[in-house]
Short mmCIF file of C-alpha atoms in Angstrom, two decimals:
data_model
loop_
_atom_site.label_atom_id
_atom_site.label_comp_id
_atom_site.label_asym_id
_atom_site.label_seq_id
_atom_site.Cartn_x
_atom_site.Cartn_y
_atom_site.Cartn_z
CA MET A 1 62.06 34.78 -68.98
CA ARG A 2 58.92 32.73 -69.17
CA VAL A 3 55.64 32.73 -66.92
CA ASN A 4 55.13 29.63 -64.76
CA GLN A 5 52.52 28.11 -66.24
CA ARG A 6 50.91 24.88 -64.81
CA MET A 7 47.93 24.02 -66.69
CA THR A 8 46.49 21.01 -64.57
CA ALA A 9 42.96 20.94 -63.07
CA THR A 10 44.15 23.43 -60.24
CA VAL A 11 45.84 25.77 -62.12
CA ALA A 12 45.23 29.43 -61.30
CA THR A 13 46.76 31.59 -63.91
CA ALA A 14 45.06 34.65 -64.20
CA ALA A 15 44.05 36.24 -67.25
CA VAL A 16 45.59 39.06 -69.54
CA LEU A 17 45.24 41.64 -72.47
CA GLY A 18 43.97 40.05 -75.67
CA LEU A 19 45.91 41.65 -78.11
CA THR A 20 48.98 40.81 -80.34
CA LEU A 21 52.23 42.94 -79.10
CA ALA A 22 55.04 43.69 -81.74
CA ALA A 23 58.62 42.12 -80.39
CA CYS A 24 59.89 45.60 -80.30
CA GLY A 25 62.34 46.87 -77.68
CA GLY A 26 61.28 48.89 -74.85
CA SER A 27 62.51 52.42 -74.00
CA GLY A 28 66.19 51.21 -73.50
CA ASP A 29 66.35 52.64 -69.86
CA GLY A 30 67.40 49.46 -68.29
CA GLY A 31 64.22 48.69 -66.38
CA ASP A 32 64.98 51.28 -63.70
CA GLY A 33 61.26 52.48 -63.70
CA GLY A 34 61.84 54.61 -66.67
CA SER A 35 64.06 57.69 -67.74
CA ALA A 36 61.45 60.14 -66.37
CA SER A 37 62.22 62.27 -63.40
CA GLY A 38 59.78 60.00 -61.56
CA SER A 39 57.68 62.98 -60.45
CA ALA A 40 54.17 62.02 -58.97
CA ASP A 41 52.11 65.24 -59.74
CA GLN A 42 50.01 63.00 -61.65
CA VAL A 43 49.19 59.84 -63.17
CA GLU A 44 47.57 58.70 -66.47
CA VAL A 45 45.62 55.33 -65.94
CA PHE A 46 44.86 53.75 -69.14
CA THR A 47 41.81 51.60 -68.99
CA TRP A 48 38.79 49.98 -71.18
CA TRP A 49 36.73 51.01 -68.05
CA ALA A 50 34.50 53.92 -69.90
CA ALA A 51 31.04 52.82 -69.21
CA GLY A 52 28.55 51.13 -66.89
CA SER A 53 29.60 48.99 -63.73
CA GLU A 54 33.14 49.03 -65.06
CA LYS A 55 33.31 52.93 -65.14
CA ALA A 56 31.53 52.64 -61.57
CA GLY A 57 34.14 50.38 -60.36
CA LEU A 58 36.97 52.93 -61.40
CA ASP A 59 35.44 56.02 -59.97
CA ALA A 60 35.20 54.17 -56.58
CA LEU A 61 38.88 53.18 -57.01
CA VAL A 62 39.73 56.68 -57.93
CA GLY A 63 37.75 58.09 -55.15
CA VAL A 64 40.10 55.86 -52.70
CA PHE A 65 43.11 57.07 -54.70
CA ASN A 66 42.13 60.74 -54.08
CA GLU A 67 41.94 59.98 -50.49
CA GLN A 68 45.34 58.25 -50.31
CA HIS A 69 47.07 60.53 -52.31
CA PRO A 70 45.66 63.96 -52.56
CA ASP A 71 48.51 65.62 -54.10
CA ILE A 72 48.67 63.52 -57.08
CA GLU A 73 46.19 64.24 -60.20
CA PHE A 74 44.52 61.41 -61.88
CA VAL A 75 44.60 61.64 -65.47
CA ASN A 76 41.65 59.29 -66.84
CA GLY A 77 42.84 57.45 -69.89
CA ALA A 78 40.03 55.06 -70.50
CA VAL A 79 38.90 54.11 -73.91
CA ALA A 80 35.36 52.73 -74.62
CA GLY A 81 35.37 49.62 -76.94
CA GLY A 82 34.06 46.12 -76.37
CA ALA A 83 36.06 43.85 -74.25
CA GLY A 84 38.98 47.05 -74.40
CA SER A 85 39.26 46.12 -78.42
CA ALA A 86 39.85 49.99 -79.08
CA ALA A 87 41.95 50.38 -75.73
CA LYS A 88 44.12 47.51 -76.80
CA ASP A 89 44.85 48.64 -80.13
CA LEU A 90 45.83 52.14 -78.98
CA LEU A 91 47.87 51.06 -76.31
CA GLN A 92 49.88 48.70 -78.84
CA THR A 93 50.19 51.75 -80.92
CA ARG A 94 51.59 53.75 -77.98
CA LEU A 95 53.67 51.13 -76.83
CA GLN A 96 55.39 50.60 -80.01
CA ALA A 97 55.89 54.52 -80.21
CA GLN A 98 57.56 54.56 -76.82
CA ASP A 99 54.77 56.93 -75.53
CA PRO A 100 53.47 54.73 -72.63
CA PRO A 101 50.76 55.59 -70.06
CA ASP A 102 51.90 55.71 -66.60
CA THR A 103 50.08 52.38 -65.71
CA PHE A 104 47.78 50.58 -68.02
CA GLN A 105 44.84 48.02 -67.40
CA ALA A 106 45.70 44.12 -68.06
CA HIS A 107 44.78 40.78 -67.28
CA ALA A 108 47.28 39.55 -64.60
CA GLY A 109 49.39 36.58 -65.72
CA ALA A 110 50.80 34.44 -68.43
CA GLU A 111 50.11 36.84 -71.57
CA LEU A 112 52.04 39.55 -69.69
CA GLN A 113 54.67 37.65 -71.05
CA ASP A 114 54.49 39.59 -74.79
CA TYR A 115 54.90 42.77 -72.68
CA ILE A 116 57.92 41.18 -70.81
CA ASP A 117 59.43 39.88 -73.82
CA ALA A 118 59.16 43.34 -75.68
CA ALA A 119 60.78 45.23 -72.58
CA GLN A 120 57.63 47.28 -72.37
CA ILE A 121 56.75 46.73 -68.40
CA GLU A 122 58.79 46.50 -65.01
CA ASP A 123 59.25 44.23 -62.52
CA VAL A 124 57.09 45.21 -59.44
CA SER A 125 57.88 42.60 -57.25
CA ASP A 126 59.42 44.83 -55.03
CA LEU A 127 56.15 46.71 -54.20
CA TYR A 128 54.80 43.51 -53.35
CA ASP A 129 57.21 43.51 -50.14
CA GLU A 130 56.77 47.46 -50.09
CA PHE A 131 52.93 47.30 -49.80
CA GLY A 132 52.89 44.01 -47.84
CA LEU A 133 51.07 42.42 -50.75
CA THR A 134 52.73 39.20 -50.10
CA ASP A 135 51.01 38.63 -46.61
CA VAL A 136 47.54 39.30 -48.00
CA PHE A 137 47.23 37.86 -51.65
CA PRO A 138 46.91 34.11 -51.60
CA ALA A 139 50.22 32.39 -51.78
CA ASP A 140 49.13 30.30 -54.68
CA LEU A 141 48.13 33.34 -56.94
CA VAL A 142 51.39 35.14 -56.16
CA ASP A 143 53.27 32.07 -57.22
CA ARG A 144 51.39 32.09 -60.18
CA LEU A 145 51.98 35.52 -61.18
CA SER A 146 55.51 35.08 -60.72
CA THR A 147 58.00 34.23 -63.39
CA GLU A 148 60.53 31.66 -62.92
CA ASP A 149 63.14 33.75 -61.69
CA GLY A 150 60.69 35.33 -59.44
CA ALA A 151 59.72 38.49 -61.09
CA ILE A 152 55.98 39.94 -60.96
CA TYR A 153 54.92 42.46 -63.44
CA SER A 154 51.50 43.31 -62.24
CA ILE A 155 49.09 43.91 -59.41
CA PRO A 156 45.71 42.85 -59.34
CA SER A 157 42.67 44.62 -58.38
CA ASN A 158 40.27 41.71 -58.28
CA ILE A 159 39.28 38.24 -59.31
CA HIS A 160 36.25 37.51 -61.62
CA ARG A 161 34.51 33.89 -62.46
CA ALA A 162 33.86 33.41 -66.15
CA ASN A 163 31.54 30.09 -66.02
CA VAL A 164 28.33 31.79 -64.82
CA VAL A 165 25.02 31.47 -66.31
CA TRP A 166 22.21 34.34 -65.50
CA ALA A 167 18.96 33.85 -65.92
CA ASN A 168 15.60 35.74 -65.71
CA PRO A 169 13.02 33.49 -63.41
CA THR A 170 9.72 35.46 -64.42
CA VAL A 171 10.58 34.55 -68.45
CA LEU A 172 11.28 30.92 -67.31
CA GLU A 173 8.25 30.63 -65.42
CA ASP A 174 6.01 32.08 -68.14
CA ASN A 175 7.12 29.58 -70.59
CA GLY A 176 6.86 26.52 -68.61
CA VAL A 177 10.38 26.36 -67.23
CA ASP A 178 11.14 25.81 -63.68
CA PRO A 179 12.80 28.76 -62.27
CA GLU A 180 14.47 26.81 -59.53
CA ALA A 181 15.58 23.94 -61.52
CA THR A 182 19.02 22.83 -61.58
CA TYR A 183 21.06 21.16 -64.34
CA ASP A 184 23.84 18.64 -63.94
CA ASP A 185 25.27 18.91 -67.64
CA LEU A 186 24.63 20.78 -70.86
CA ASP A 187 22.20 18.13 -72.04
CA ALA A 188 19.66 18.39 -69.50
CA TRP A 189 19.94 22.35 -69.77
CA MET A 190 19.52 22.22 -73.50
CA ALA A 191 16.25 20.30 -73.13
CA ASP A 192 14.79 23.67 -71.29
CA LEU A 193 16.61 25.96 -74.30
CA ASP A 194 14.69 24.00 -76.82
CA LYS A 195 11.46 24.36 -74.74
CA LEU A 196 11.96 28.03 -74.70
CA ASP A 197 13.07 28.15 -78.29
CA LYS A 198 10.02 26.43 -79.23
CA ALA A 199 7.97 29.02 -77.35
CA GLY A 200 9.42 31.81 -79.49
CA VAL A 201 11.80 33.03 -76.80
CA THR A 202 15.31 33.95 -76.84
CA ALA A 203 16.66 31.16 -74.89
CA LEU A 204 20.47 32.23 -74.73
CA SER A 205 21.45 35.91 -75.41
CA VAL A 206 25.04 36.41 -76.53
CA GLY A 207 26.71 39.18 -78.26
CA THR A 208 30.18 39.62 -80.38
CA THR A 209 32.96 37.11 -80.95
CA TRP A 210 34.56 37.41 -77.74
CA THR A 211 31.43 36.75 -75.95
CA GLN A 212 31.04 33.58 -77.89
CA VAL A 213 34.44 32.50 -77.15
CA ASN A 214 33.52 33.05 -73.48
CA LEU A 215 30.45 30.97 -74.16
CA LEU A 216 32.88 28.35 -75.85
CA GLU A 217 35.34 27.96 -73.24
CA THR A 218 32.38 27.05 -70.74
CA VAL A 219 31.02 24.36 -73.13
CA LEU A 220 34.54 22.86 -73.31
CA LEU A 221 34.74 23.18 -69.53
CA ALA A 222 31.53 21.29 -68.95
CA ASP A 223 31.79 18.36 -71.64
CA LEU A 224 35.49 17.79 -70.89
CA GLY A 225 36.08 18.39 -67.13
CA PRO A 226 38.69 20.42 -65.70
CA GLU A 227 41.85 18.21 -65.95
CA ALA A 228 41.08 17.76 -69.69
CA TYR A 229 39.91 21.26 -70.35
CA SER A 230 43.22 22.39 -69.03
CA GLY A 231 45.09 19.75 -71.03
CA LEU A 232 43.74 21.66 -74.11
CA TRP A 233 46.45 24.24 -73.27
CA ASP A 234 49.23 22.06 -72.29
CA GLY A 235 48.78 19.38 -75.19
CA SER A 236 47.66 16.65 -73.21
CA THR A 237 44.13 16.94 -74.40
CA ASP A 238 43.60 16.26 -78.34
CA TRP A 239 42.11 19.14 -80.00
CA GLU A 240 40.94 16.80 -82.77
CA GLY A 241 39.78 14.19 -80.64
CA PRO A 242 36.08 13.00 -80.39
CA GLU A 243 35.44 14.59 -76.97
CA VAL A 244 36.49 18.06 -78.34
CA LYS A 245 33.98 17.39 -81.27
CA ALA A 246 31.15 16.45 -78.92
CA ALA A 247 31.70 19.66 -76.94
CA LEU A 248 31.61 21.77 -80.41
CA GLU A 249 28.43 20.01 -81.50
CA ASP A 250 27.07 21.09 -78.04
CA PHE A 251 28.56 24.92 -78.96
CA GLU A 252 26.62 24.71 -82.28
CA THR A 253 23.38 23.54 -80.62
CA LEU A 254 23.78 26.47 -78.02
CA MET A 255 24.56 29.18 -80.98
CA SER A 256 21.36 27.91 -82.38
CA TYR A 257 19.35 29.24 -79.56
CA THR A 258 20.80 32.76 -79.40
CA ASN A 259 19.86 36.07 -80.86
CA ASP A 260 20.50 36.85 -84.57
CA ASP A 261 21.76 40.45 -83.78
CA ARG A 262 24.40 38.96 -81.48
CA ASP A 263 27.32 40.27 -83.75
CA GLY A 264 26.21 43.73 -82.87
CA LEU A 265 25.79 43.41 -79.27
CA ASP A 266 28.65 43.69 -76.73
CA TRP A 267 27.99 42.10 -73.06
CA PRO A 268 26.08 44.94 -71.50
CA GLU A 269 23.38 44.67 -74.50
CA ALA A 270 23.47 40.78 -73.95
CA THR A 271 22.99 40.82 -70.42
CA GLN A 272 20.42 43.64 -70.59
CA MET A 273 18.16 41.06 -72.78
CA VAL A 274 18.03 38.77 -69.69
CA ILE A 275 17.43 41.83 -67.33
CA ASP A 276 14.51 43.19 -69.73
CA GLY A 277 12.98 39.93 -70.18
CA SER A 278 13.78 39.45 -73.81
CA ALA A 279 15.94 36.47 -73.30
CA ALA A 280 16.04 33.73 -70.61
CA PHE A 281 19.70 32.97 -70.00
CA ASN A 282 23.01 34.52 -70.71
CA VAL A 283 26.75 33.19 -69.83
CA MET A 284 28.71 35.83 -68.78
CA GLY A 285 31.55 36.67 -66.01
CA ASP A 286 30.46 37.57 -63.06
CA TRP A 287 31.16 41.44 -63.72
CA ALA A 288 27.50 41.17 -65.10
CA VAL A 289 26.31 40.90 -61.51
CA ALA A 290 26.80 44.66 -61.12
CA ALA A 291 24.64 45.48 -64.24
CA PHE A 292 21.40 43.51 -62.64
CA GLU A 293 22.40 45.29 -59.07
CA GLU A 294 22.42 48.91 -60.64
CA GLN A 295 18.98 48.53 -61.87
CA ASP A 296 17.89 47.43 -58.53
CA LYS A 297 17.62 43.76 -59.48
CA VAL A 298 17.50 41.38 -56.52
CA LEU A 299 19.22 37.90 -56.55
CA GLY A 300 16.82 35.11 -56.35
CA THR A 301 13.85 36.94 -57.25
CA ASP A 302 14.69 39.17 -60.43
CA PHE A 303 17.57 37.02 -61.66
CA THR A 304 19.52 33.81 -60.66
CA ALA A 305 23.13 33.01 -61.07
CA ALA A 306 24.79 29.77 -61.02
CA PRO A 307 27.90 27.87 -62.30
CA VAL A 308 27.41 27.25 -66.45
CA PRO A 309 25.61 23.69 -66.26
CA GLY A 310 28.41 20.75 -65.83
CA THR A 311 30.76 23.17 -64.32
CA ASP A 312 29.66 23.30 -60.80
CA GLY A 313 32.77 22.74 -58.28
CA VAL A 314 34.86 24.63 -61.06
CA PHE A 315 35.98 28.51 -60.72
CA ASP A 316 36.95 29.87 -64.48
CA PHE A 317 39.45 32.25 -63.24
CA LEU A 318 40.65 35.81 -64.30
CA ALA A 319 41.68 38.93 -62.81
CA ASP A 320 42.25 42.68 -63.89
CA SER A 321 45.55 44.13 -62.97
CA PHE A 322 47.66 47.12 -63.49
CA THR A 323 51.81 47.22 -64.89
CA LEU A 324 54.31 49.88 -64.47
CA PRO A 325 55.26 50.42 -68.17
CA VAL A 326 59.18 50.92 -69.26
CA GLY A 327 59.50 54.77 -69.88
CA ALA A 328 56.24 55.86 -67.85
CA PRO A 329 56.42 59.51 -67.50
CA HIS A 330 55.28 59.64 -63.80
CA PRO A 331 56.57 56.48 -62.22
CA ASP A 332 56.26 57.80 -58.61
CA GLY A 333 52.70 58.51 -59.71
CA ALA A 334 52.16 55.09 -61.39
CA LYS A 335 53.42 53.30 -58.00
CA ALA A 336 51.14 55.42 -55.91
CA TRP A 337 48.04 54.25 -58.07
CA LEU A 338 49.57 50.65 -57.80
CA GLU A 339 49.67 51.00 -53.93
CA THR A 340 45.84 52.30 -54.24
CA VAL A 341 44.89 49.38 -56.60
CA GLY A 342 46.59 46.65 -53.99
CA SER A 343 45.20 48.26 -50.60
CA LEU A 344 42.60 46.94 -48.71
CA ASP A 345 40.29 50.06 -48.98
CA GLY A 346 40.92 50.13 -52.94
CA GLN A 347 39.77 46.24 -53.34
CA VAL A 348 36.79 46.79 -51.31
CA ALA A 349 35.57 49.94 -52.77
CA PHE A 350 36.46 48.90 -56.35
CA ASN A 351 35.02 45.26 -56.23
CA LYS A 352 31.63 46.29 -54.47
CA ALA A 353 31.04 48.55 -57.58
CA LYS A 354 32.39 46.14 -60.29
CA GLY A 355 30.83 42.68 -58.94
CA SER A 356 34.35 40.80 -58.60
CA ILE A 357 35.80 39.92 -55.52
CA PRO A 358 39.36 41.07 -53.88
CA ALA A 359 42.32 39.58 -54.46
CA ARG A 360 43.41 40.26 -50.83
CA THR A 361 42.33 37.55 -48.47
CA ASP A 362 41.70 40.02 -45.47
CA ALA A 363 38.43 41.66 -46.84
CA ASP A 364 35.43 41.00 -44.72
CA PRO A 365 32.95 38.83 -46.99
CA ALA A 366 29.99 40.66 -45.14
CA ASP A 367 31.06 43.75 -46.94
CA PHE A 368 29.90 42.30 -50.24
CA SER A 369 26.88 41.44 -51.87
CA GLU A 370 25.16 37.82 -51.84
CA TYR A 371 26.59 36.88 -55.16
CA GLN A 372 29.99 37.87 -54.33
CA GLN A 373 29.85 35.87 -50.92
CA THR A 374 29.40 33.02 -52.80
CA ALA A 375 32.12 33.62 -55.25
CA ILE A 376 34.66 34.49 -52.44
CA ASP A 377 33.80 30.67 -50.83
CA SER A 378 33.70 29.25 -54.19
CA PHE A 379 37.13 30.86 -55.08
CA ALA A 380 38.53 29.34 -52.01
CA ASN A 381 37.32 26.11 -52.47
CA ASP A 382 36.49 24.95 -55.75
CA THR A 383 38.85 23.80 -58.66
CA ILE A 384 40.42 26.64 -60.20
CA VAL A 385 41.08 26.58 -63.97
CA SER A 386 42.11 29.56 -66.35
CA SER A 387 40.14 31.37 -68.64
CA LEU A 388 40.55 31.34 -72.48
CA ALA A 389 38.47 34.36 -73.55
CA HIS A 390 40.47 36.54 -71.04
CA GLY A 391 43.71 35.42 -71.72
CA ALA A 392 44.92 32.98 -68.98
CA ALA A 393 44.48 29.58 -70.65
CA ALA A 394 46.56 30.41 -73.79
CA PRO A 395 49.26 32.97 -75.57
CA VAL A 396 47.51 35.92 -77.39
CA ALA A 397 48.29 34.33 -80.86
CA THR A 398 46.26 31.53 -79.96
CA LEU A 399 43.53 33.38 -78.39
CA ASN A 400 43.26 35.67 -81.44
CA ALA A 401 43.43 32.45 -83.84
CA ILE A 402 40.41 30.80 -81.87
CA SER A 403 38.43 34.03 -81.86
CA ASP A 404 38.95 34.24 -85.41
CA ALA A 405 37.89 30.56 -86.18
CA THR A 406 34.80 31.07 -83.77
CA SER A 407 33.54 34.02 -85.69
CA LYS A 408 34.07 32.35 -88.95
CA PHE A 409 32.17 29.43 -87.52
CA THR A 410 29.19 31.12 -86.03
CA THR A 411 28.54 33.32 -88.87
CA GLY A 412 28.42 30.35 -91.03
CA ALA A 413 31.52 30.57 -92.90
CA SER A 414 32.85 27.36 -91.78
CA ASP A 415 31.27 23.95 -90.92
CA LEU A 416 31.86 22.28 -87.58
CA ALA A 417 34.79 19.74 -88.93
CA GLY A 418 36.36 23.03 -90.52
CA TYR A 419 35.88 24.90 -86.94
CA GLN A 420 37.76 21.91 -85.27
CA SER A 421 40.43 21.70 -87.19
CA GLU A 422 40.97 25.54 -87.43
CA LEU A 423 40.73 25.41 -83.48
CA ALA A 424 43.57 22.62 -83.51
CA ALA A 425 45.96 24.60 -86.02
CA ALA A 426 45.39 27.72 -83.39
CA THR A 427 46.94 25.98 -80.61
CA GLN A 428 49.74 24.31 -82.64
CA SER A 429 51.07 27.81 -83.91
#
């Protein structure tokens, strides 16, 4: 089977787990939900939501699960680590050893193909009918989650936007930058970043490699536009062309305005720099809004949020989701968890805590924060493209190679020409 990937300017494939899975077989129980007895007395839920707003979102979801399924014990399999790196490594080991959790967090969409090819996850399309999800999830989203034979392998809990720039208006004003300024393109933004840099301010905070790849994708999107950006993933845009070179030059300039300790930080620490006023701007997905709000920061007063300059009108899309592994010890418990994940109460509680927006269309926007209401409107009306850093735009091996090339470049181990060549090679492998 092959995931339906239509990488055009309106592509809305969702993001998926960023790890390389060995092409080993599953447990060999014929894809019937696993060989376990099917008891629903407990469910081990494997995630990387172990701290901060991510844990708050999980806790909120567990609260709804306990109300909906009081006879099933929730077993928290969360593993801490930046962008799920530690969790993904452990999950790979467990799947290869045919010791799966009952359900695991993934990013919905294209890279689930690795699990599908390895016969490690079940088709859950029947649960979409059982839970009534086809009536409340956007038809376009359901279509893009489906393989060509109509199978669906995960249930999304939310929708996130990756192309958001966060700012501290006090830092901007104190250093002669208009906190209400809007930027039509990266050049206009970089003029103010340069002003901040010359004032001795960390103009743009960033963290470890995956956050740099998140920044890279927004630069490519800003400079190339949504159609050519999507063409990077279907082969219609030349990675070695002059337009990409110009975008990489902008990426290099942006990185020159960032903090020196970036490789030792993850996204919460990079976001905290903006919250604390030790940095002016940060580019991060909209899970960051929860970090501001849980510290009682007010949008428009203590922080601002806007599309990355040059990407207004484009929604860079990803989604968290949950799977049903082949051989799950408690498949009925897993199905109960999946029911809560897809439920209106579950999605409202989870997304209010995490900063994302529901995949369901029947949630009331008034239940969500001011920022989330703007995201709901944007997702409904803007051009949708797929996130690179969060797995939708390219296969796992490609993302891993791009990440390696980016780390090499931002640590000074390659020049721009070498970086561009390595990116082109990564997408041809």
